[in-house]
Short mmCIF file of N, CA and C in Angstrom, two decimals:
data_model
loop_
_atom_site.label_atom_id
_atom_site.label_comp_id
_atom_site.label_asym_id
_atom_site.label_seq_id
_atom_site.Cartn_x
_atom_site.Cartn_y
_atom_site.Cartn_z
N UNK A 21 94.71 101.66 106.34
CA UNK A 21 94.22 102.89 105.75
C UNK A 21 94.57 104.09 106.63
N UNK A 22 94.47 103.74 107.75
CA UNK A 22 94.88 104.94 108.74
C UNK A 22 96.44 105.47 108.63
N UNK A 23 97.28 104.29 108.55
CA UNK A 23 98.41 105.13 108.38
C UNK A 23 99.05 105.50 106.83
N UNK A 24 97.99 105.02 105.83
CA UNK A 24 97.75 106.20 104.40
C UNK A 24 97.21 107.50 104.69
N UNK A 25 96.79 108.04 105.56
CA UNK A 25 96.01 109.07 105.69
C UNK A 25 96.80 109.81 106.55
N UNK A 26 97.76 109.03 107.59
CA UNK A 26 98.25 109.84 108.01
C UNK A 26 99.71 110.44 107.87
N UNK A 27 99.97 109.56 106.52
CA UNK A 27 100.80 109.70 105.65
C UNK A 27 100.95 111.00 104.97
N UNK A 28 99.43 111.44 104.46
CA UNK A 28 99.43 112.54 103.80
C UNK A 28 99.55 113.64 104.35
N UNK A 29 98.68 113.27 105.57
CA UNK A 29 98.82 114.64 106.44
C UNK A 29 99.98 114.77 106.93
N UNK A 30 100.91 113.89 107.18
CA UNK A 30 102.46 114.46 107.45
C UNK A 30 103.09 115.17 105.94
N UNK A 31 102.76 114.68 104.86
CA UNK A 31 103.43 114.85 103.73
C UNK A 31 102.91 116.28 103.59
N UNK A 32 101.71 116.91 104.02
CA UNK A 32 101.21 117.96 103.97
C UNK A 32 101.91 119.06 104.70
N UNK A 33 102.04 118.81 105.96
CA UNK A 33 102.35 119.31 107.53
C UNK A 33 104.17 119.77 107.37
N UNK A 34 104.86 118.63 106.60
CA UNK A 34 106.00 118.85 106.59
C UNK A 34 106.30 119.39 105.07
N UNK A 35 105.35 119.43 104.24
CA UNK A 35 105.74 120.59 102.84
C UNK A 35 106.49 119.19 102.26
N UNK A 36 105.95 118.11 102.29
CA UNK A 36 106.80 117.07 101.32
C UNK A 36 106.20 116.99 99.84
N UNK A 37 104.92 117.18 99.94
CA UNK A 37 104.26 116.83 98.36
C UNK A 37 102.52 117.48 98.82
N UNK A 38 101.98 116.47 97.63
CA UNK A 38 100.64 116.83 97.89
C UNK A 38 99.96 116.20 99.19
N UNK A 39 98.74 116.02 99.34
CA UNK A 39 98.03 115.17 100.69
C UNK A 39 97.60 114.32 100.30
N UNK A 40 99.11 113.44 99.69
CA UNK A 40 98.47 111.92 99.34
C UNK A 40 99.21 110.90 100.21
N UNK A 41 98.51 109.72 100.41
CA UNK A 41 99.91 108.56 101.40
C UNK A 41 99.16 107.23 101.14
N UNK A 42 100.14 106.13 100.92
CA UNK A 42 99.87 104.54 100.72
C UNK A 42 100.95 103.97 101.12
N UNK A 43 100.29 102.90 101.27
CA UNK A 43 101.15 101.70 102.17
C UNK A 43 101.20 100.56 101.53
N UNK A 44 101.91 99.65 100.76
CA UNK A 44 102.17 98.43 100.92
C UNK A 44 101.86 97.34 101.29
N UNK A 45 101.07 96.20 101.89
CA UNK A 45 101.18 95.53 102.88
C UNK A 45 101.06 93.79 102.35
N UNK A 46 102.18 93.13 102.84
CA UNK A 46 101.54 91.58 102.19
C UNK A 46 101.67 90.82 103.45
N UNK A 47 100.65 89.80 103.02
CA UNK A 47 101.07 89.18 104.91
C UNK A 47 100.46 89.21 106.07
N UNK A 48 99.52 90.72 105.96
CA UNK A 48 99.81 91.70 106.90
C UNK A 48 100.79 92.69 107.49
N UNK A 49 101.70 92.31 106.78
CA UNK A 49 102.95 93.30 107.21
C UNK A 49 103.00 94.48 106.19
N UNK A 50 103.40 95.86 106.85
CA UNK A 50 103.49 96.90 105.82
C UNK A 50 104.97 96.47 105.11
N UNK A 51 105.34 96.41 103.63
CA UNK A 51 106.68 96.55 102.79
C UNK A 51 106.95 97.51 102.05
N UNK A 52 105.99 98.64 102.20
CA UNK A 52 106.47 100.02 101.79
C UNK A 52 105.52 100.59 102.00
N UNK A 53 105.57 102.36 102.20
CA UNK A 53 104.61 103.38 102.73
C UNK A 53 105.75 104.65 102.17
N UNK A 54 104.93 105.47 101.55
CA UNK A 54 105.43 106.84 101.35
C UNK A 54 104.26 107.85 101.25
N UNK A 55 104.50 108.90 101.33
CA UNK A 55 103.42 109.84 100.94
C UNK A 55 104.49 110.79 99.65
N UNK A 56 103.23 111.09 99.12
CA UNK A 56 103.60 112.07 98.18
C UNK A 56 104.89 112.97 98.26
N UNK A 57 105.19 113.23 97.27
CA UNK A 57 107.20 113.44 97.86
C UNK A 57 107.30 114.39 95.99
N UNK A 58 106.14 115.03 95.38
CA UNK A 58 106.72 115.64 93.74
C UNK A 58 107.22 117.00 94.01
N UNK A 59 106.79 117.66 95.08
CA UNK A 59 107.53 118.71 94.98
C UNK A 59 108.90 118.63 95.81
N UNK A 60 108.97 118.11 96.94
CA UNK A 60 110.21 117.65 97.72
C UNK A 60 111.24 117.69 96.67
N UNK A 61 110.78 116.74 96.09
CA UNK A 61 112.00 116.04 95.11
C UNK A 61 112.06 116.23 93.16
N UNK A 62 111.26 117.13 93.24
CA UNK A 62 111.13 117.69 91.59
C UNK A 62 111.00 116.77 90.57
N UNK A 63 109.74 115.99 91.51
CA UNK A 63 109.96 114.36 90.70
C UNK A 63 108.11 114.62 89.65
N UNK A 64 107.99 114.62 89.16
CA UNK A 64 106.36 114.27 88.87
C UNK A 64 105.71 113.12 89.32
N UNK A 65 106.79 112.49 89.03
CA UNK A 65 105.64 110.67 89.07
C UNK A 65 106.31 109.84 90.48
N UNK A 66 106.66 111.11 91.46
CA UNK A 66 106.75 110.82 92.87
C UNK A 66 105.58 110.76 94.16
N UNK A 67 104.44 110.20 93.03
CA UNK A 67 103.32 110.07 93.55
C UNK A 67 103.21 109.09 94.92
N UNK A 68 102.61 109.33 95.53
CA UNK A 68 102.52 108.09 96.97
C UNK A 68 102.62 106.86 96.87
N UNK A 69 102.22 106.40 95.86
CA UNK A 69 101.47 104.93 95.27
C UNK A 69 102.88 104.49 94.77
N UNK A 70 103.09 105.27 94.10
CA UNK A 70 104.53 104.78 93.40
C UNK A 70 105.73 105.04 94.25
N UNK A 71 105.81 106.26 95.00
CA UNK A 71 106.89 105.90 96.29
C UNK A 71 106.43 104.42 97.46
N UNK A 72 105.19 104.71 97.26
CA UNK A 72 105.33 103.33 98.36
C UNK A 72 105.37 101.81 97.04
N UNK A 73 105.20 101.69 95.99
CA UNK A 73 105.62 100.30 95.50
C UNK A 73 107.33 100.43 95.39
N UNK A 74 108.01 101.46 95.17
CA UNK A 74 109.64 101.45 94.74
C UNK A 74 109.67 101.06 96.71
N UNK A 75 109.37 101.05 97.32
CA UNK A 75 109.68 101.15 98.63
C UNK A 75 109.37 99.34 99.48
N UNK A 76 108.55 99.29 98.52
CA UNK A 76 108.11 97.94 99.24
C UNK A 76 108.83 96.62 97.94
N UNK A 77 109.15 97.18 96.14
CA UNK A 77 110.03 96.56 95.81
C UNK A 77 111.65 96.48 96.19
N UNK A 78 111.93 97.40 96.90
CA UNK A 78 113.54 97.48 97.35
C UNK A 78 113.37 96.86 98.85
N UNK A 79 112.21 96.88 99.79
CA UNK A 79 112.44 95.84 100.49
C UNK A 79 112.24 94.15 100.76
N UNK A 80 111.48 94.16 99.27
CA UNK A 80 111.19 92.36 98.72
C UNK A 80 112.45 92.06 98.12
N UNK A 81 112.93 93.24 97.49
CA UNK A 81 114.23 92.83 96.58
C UNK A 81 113.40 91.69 95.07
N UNK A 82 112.50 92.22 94.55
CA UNK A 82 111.76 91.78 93.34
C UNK A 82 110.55 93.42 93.06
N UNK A 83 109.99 92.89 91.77
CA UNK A 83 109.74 93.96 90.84
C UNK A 83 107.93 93.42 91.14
N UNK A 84 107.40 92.06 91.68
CA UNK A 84 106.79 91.80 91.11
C UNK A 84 105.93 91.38 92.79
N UNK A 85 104.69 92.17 92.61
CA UNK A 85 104.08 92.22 94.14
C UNK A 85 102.94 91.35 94.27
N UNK A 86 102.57 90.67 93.64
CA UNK A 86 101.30 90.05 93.65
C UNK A 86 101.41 89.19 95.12
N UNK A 87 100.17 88.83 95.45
CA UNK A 87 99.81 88.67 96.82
C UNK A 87 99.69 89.97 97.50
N UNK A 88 100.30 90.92 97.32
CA UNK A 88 100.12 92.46 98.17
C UNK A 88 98.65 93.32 97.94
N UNK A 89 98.78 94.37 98.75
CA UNK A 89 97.45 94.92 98.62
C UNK A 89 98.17 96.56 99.04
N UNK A 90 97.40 97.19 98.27
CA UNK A 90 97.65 98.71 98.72
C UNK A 90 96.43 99.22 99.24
N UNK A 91 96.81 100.44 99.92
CA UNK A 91 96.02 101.16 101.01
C UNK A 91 96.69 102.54 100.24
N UNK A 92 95.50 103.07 99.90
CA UNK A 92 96.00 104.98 99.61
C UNK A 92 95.04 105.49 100.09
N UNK A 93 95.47 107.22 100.59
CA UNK A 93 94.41 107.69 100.73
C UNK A 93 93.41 108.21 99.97
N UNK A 94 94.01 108.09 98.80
CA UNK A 94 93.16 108.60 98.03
C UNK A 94 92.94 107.44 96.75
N UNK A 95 91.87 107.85 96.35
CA UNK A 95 91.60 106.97 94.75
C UNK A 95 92.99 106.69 93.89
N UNK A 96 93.62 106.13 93.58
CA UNK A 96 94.60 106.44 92.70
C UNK A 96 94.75 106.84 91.63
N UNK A 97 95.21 107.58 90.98
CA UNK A 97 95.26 108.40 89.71
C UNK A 97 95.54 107.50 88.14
N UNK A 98 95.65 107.70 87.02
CA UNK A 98 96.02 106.74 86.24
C UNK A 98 97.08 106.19 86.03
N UNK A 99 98.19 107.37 86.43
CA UNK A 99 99.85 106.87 86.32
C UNK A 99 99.92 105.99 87.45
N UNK A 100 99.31 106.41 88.56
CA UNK A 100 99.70 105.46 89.98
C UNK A 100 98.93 103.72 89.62
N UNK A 101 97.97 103.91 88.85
CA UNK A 101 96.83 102.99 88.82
C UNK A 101 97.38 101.93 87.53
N UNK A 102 97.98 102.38 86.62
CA UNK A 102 99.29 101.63 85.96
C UNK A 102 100.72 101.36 86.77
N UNK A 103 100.97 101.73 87.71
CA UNK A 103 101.73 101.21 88.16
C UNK A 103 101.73 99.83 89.23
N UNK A 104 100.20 100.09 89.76
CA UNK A 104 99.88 99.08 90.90
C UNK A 104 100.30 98.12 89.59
N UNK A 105 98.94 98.04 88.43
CA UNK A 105 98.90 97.09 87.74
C UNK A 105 100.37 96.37 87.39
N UNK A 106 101.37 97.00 87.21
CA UNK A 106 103.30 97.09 86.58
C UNK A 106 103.20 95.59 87.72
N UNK A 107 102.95 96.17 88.83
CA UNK A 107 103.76 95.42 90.05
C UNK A 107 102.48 94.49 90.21
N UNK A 108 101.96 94.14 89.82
CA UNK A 108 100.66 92.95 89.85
C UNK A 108 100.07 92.86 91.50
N UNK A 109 99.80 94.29 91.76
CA UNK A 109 99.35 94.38 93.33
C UNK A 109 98.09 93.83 93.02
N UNK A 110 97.68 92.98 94.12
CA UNK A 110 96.04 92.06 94.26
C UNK A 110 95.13 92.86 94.09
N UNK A 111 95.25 94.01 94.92
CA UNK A 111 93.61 94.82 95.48
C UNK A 111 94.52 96.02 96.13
N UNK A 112 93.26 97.11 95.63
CA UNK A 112 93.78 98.57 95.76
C UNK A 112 92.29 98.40 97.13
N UNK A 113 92.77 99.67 98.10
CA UNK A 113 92.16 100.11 98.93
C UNK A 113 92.05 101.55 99.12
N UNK A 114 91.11 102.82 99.08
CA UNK A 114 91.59 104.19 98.57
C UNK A 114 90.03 104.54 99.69
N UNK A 115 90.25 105.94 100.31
CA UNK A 115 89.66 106.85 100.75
C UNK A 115 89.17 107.58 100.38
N UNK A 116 89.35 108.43 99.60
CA UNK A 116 89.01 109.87 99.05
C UNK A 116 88.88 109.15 97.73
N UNK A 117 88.11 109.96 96.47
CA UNK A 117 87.81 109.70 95.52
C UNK A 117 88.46 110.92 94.50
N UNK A 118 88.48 110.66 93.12
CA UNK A 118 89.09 111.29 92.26
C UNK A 118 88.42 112.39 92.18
N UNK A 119 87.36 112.32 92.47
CA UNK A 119 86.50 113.95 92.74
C UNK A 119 86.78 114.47 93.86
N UNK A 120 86.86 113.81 95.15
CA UNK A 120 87.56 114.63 96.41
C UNK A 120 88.85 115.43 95.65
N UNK A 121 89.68 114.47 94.80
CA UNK A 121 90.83 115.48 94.92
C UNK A 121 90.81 116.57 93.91
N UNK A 122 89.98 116.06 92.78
CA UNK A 122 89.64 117.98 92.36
C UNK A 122 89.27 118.33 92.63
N UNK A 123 88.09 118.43 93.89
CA UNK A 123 88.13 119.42 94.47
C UNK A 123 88.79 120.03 95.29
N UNK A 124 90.05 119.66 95.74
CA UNK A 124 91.13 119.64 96.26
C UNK A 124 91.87 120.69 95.34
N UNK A 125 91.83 120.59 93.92
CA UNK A 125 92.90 121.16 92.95
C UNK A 125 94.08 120.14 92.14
N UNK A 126 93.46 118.78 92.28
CA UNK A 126 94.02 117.77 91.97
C UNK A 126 93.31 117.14 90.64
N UNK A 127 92.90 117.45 89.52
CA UNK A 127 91.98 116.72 88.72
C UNK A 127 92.61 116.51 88.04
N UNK A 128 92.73 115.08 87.65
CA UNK A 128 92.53 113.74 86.60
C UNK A 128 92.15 113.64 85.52
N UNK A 129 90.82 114.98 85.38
CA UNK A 129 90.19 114.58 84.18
C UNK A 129 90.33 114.38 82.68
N UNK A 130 91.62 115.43 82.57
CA UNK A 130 92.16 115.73 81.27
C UNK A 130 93.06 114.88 80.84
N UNK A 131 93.79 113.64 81.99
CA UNK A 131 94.50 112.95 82.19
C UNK A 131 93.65 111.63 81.15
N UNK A 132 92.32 111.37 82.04
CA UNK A 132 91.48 110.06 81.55
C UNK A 132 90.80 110.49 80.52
N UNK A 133 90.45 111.99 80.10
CA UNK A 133 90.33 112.21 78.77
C UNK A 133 91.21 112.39 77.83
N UNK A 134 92.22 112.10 77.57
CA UNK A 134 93.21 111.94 76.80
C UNK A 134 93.66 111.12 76.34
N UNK A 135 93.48 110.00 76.97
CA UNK A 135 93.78 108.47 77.78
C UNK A 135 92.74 108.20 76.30
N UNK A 136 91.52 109.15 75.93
CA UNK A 136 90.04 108.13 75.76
C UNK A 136 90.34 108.65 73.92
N UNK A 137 91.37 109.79 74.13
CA UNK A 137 91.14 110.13 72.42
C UNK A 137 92.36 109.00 71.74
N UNK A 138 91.81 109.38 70.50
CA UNK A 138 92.88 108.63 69.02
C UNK A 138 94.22 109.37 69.32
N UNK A 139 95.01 108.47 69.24
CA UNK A 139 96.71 109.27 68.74
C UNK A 139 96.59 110.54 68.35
N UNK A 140 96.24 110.39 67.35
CA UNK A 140 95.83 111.54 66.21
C UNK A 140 96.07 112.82 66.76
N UNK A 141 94.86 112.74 67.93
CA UNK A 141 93.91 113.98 68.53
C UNK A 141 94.06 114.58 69.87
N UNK A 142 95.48 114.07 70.42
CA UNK A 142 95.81 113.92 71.60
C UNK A 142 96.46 115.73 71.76
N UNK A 143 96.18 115.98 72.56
CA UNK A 143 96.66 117.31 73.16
C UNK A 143 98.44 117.41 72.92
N UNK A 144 99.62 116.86 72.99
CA UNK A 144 100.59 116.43 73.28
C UNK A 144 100.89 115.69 71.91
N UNK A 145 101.50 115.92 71.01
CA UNK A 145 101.47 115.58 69.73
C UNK A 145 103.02 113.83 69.39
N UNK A 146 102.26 113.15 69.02
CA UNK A 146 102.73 112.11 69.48
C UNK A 146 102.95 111.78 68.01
N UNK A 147 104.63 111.11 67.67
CA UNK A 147 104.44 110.71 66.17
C UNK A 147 105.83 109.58 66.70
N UNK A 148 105.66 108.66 65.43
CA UNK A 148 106.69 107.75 65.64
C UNK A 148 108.07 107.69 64.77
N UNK A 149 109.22 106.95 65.35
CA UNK A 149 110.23 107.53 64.75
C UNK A 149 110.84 106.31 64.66
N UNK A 150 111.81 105.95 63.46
CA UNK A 150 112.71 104.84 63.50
C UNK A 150 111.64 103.41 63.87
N UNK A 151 110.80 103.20 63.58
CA UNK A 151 110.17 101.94 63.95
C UNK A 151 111.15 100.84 63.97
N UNK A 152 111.48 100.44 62.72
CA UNK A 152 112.47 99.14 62.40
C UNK A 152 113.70 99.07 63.26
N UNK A 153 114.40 100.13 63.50
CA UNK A 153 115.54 100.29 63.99
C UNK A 153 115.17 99.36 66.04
N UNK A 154 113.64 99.91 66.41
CA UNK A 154 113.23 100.00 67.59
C UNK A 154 113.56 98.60 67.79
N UNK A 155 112.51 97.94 66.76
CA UNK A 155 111.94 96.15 67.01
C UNK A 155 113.54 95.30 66.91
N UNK A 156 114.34 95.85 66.82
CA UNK A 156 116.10 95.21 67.07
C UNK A 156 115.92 94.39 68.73
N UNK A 157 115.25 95.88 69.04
CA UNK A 157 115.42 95.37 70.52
C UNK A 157 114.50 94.06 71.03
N UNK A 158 113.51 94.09 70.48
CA UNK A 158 112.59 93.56 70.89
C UNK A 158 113.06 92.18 70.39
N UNK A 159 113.56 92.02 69.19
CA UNK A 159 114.37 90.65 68.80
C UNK A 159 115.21 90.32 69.98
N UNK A 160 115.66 91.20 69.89
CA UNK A 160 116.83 90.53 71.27
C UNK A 160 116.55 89.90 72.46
N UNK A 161 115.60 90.79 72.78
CA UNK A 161 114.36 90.38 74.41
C UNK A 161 114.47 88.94 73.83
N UNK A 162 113.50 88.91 73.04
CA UNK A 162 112.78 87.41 72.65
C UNK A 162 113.64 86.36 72.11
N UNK A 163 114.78 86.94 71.86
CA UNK A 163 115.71 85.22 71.82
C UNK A 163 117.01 85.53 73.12
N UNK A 164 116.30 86.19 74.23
CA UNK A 164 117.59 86.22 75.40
C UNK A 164 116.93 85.11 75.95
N UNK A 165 117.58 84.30 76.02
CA UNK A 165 117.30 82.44 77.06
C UNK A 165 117.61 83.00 78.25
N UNK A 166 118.54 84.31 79.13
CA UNK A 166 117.99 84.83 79.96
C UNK A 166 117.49 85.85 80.49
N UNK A 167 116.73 86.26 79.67
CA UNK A 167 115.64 87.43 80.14
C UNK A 167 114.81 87.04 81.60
N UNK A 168 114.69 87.93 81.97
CA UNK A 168 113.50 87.69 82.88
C UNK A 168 112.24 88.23 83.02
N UNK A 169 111.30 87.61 82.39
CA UNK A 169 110.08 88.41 82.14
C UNK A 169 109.35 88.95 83.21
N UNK A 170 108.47 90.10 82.46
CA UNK A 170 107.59 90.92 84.02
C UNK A 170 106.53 91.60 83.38
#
């Protein structure tokens, strides 16, 4: 946890992103650590959590983390918090809470309330297109003998 925290505060100190930082670790060994990096890199979803899983999947060389555990400094957000889940991390470990970071200027809320409405009613107007054309693909997935599922 300490060197999530002090992750951020470098990410802070050096103008990399927000004052967020997580680490990786299976084993005991750290396999990835980044801090926040969205403005650095004009990324949005260059969140800590997710720079440190792309960081600790390119040094497993696999997609798929289970047995691992993350360390953030902060609560993780919902995009980061779908991503642990992506990579089947064991157990999240977090410092600060989703209310520390709005009060920070970081809030979530409109994020997990959005999350909670109908399609319908969503801020961000969401409609579907070509359905039939889509599920082609999905045929294909499901009779590839080598897919590799995740």
């Amino acid at each position: 946890m300490r060197r999530a925290i002090e992750l951020a505060r470098q990410g802070v100190r050096e103008r990399i992103g927000g004052p967020f930082g997580a680490v990786v670790v299976r084993d005991g060994r750290v396999i990835g650590e980044a801090c926040n990096c969205v403005t650095s890199s004009n990324d949005p979803t260059a969140h800590a959590e997710v720079e440190a899983i792309r960081a600790a999947c390119r040094a497993s060389g696999t997609f798929d983390l289970s047995g691992c555990t993350i360390y953030s400094s902060c609560e993780p957000c919902p995009m980061c918090l779908a991503a642990i889940c992506w990579a089947r991390i064991g157990a999240i470990f977090h410092a600060g809470t989703r209310h520390d970071a709005a009060a920070a200027g970081f809030d979530d809320a409109a994020i997990y309330a959005e999350v909670m409405r109908p399609v319908a009613e969503r801020a961000i107007p969401i409609r579907q297109l070509m359905r039939e054309e889509a599920l082609a693909a999905f045929r294909e997935w499901q009779t590839d003998a080598g897919r590799v599922p995740y």
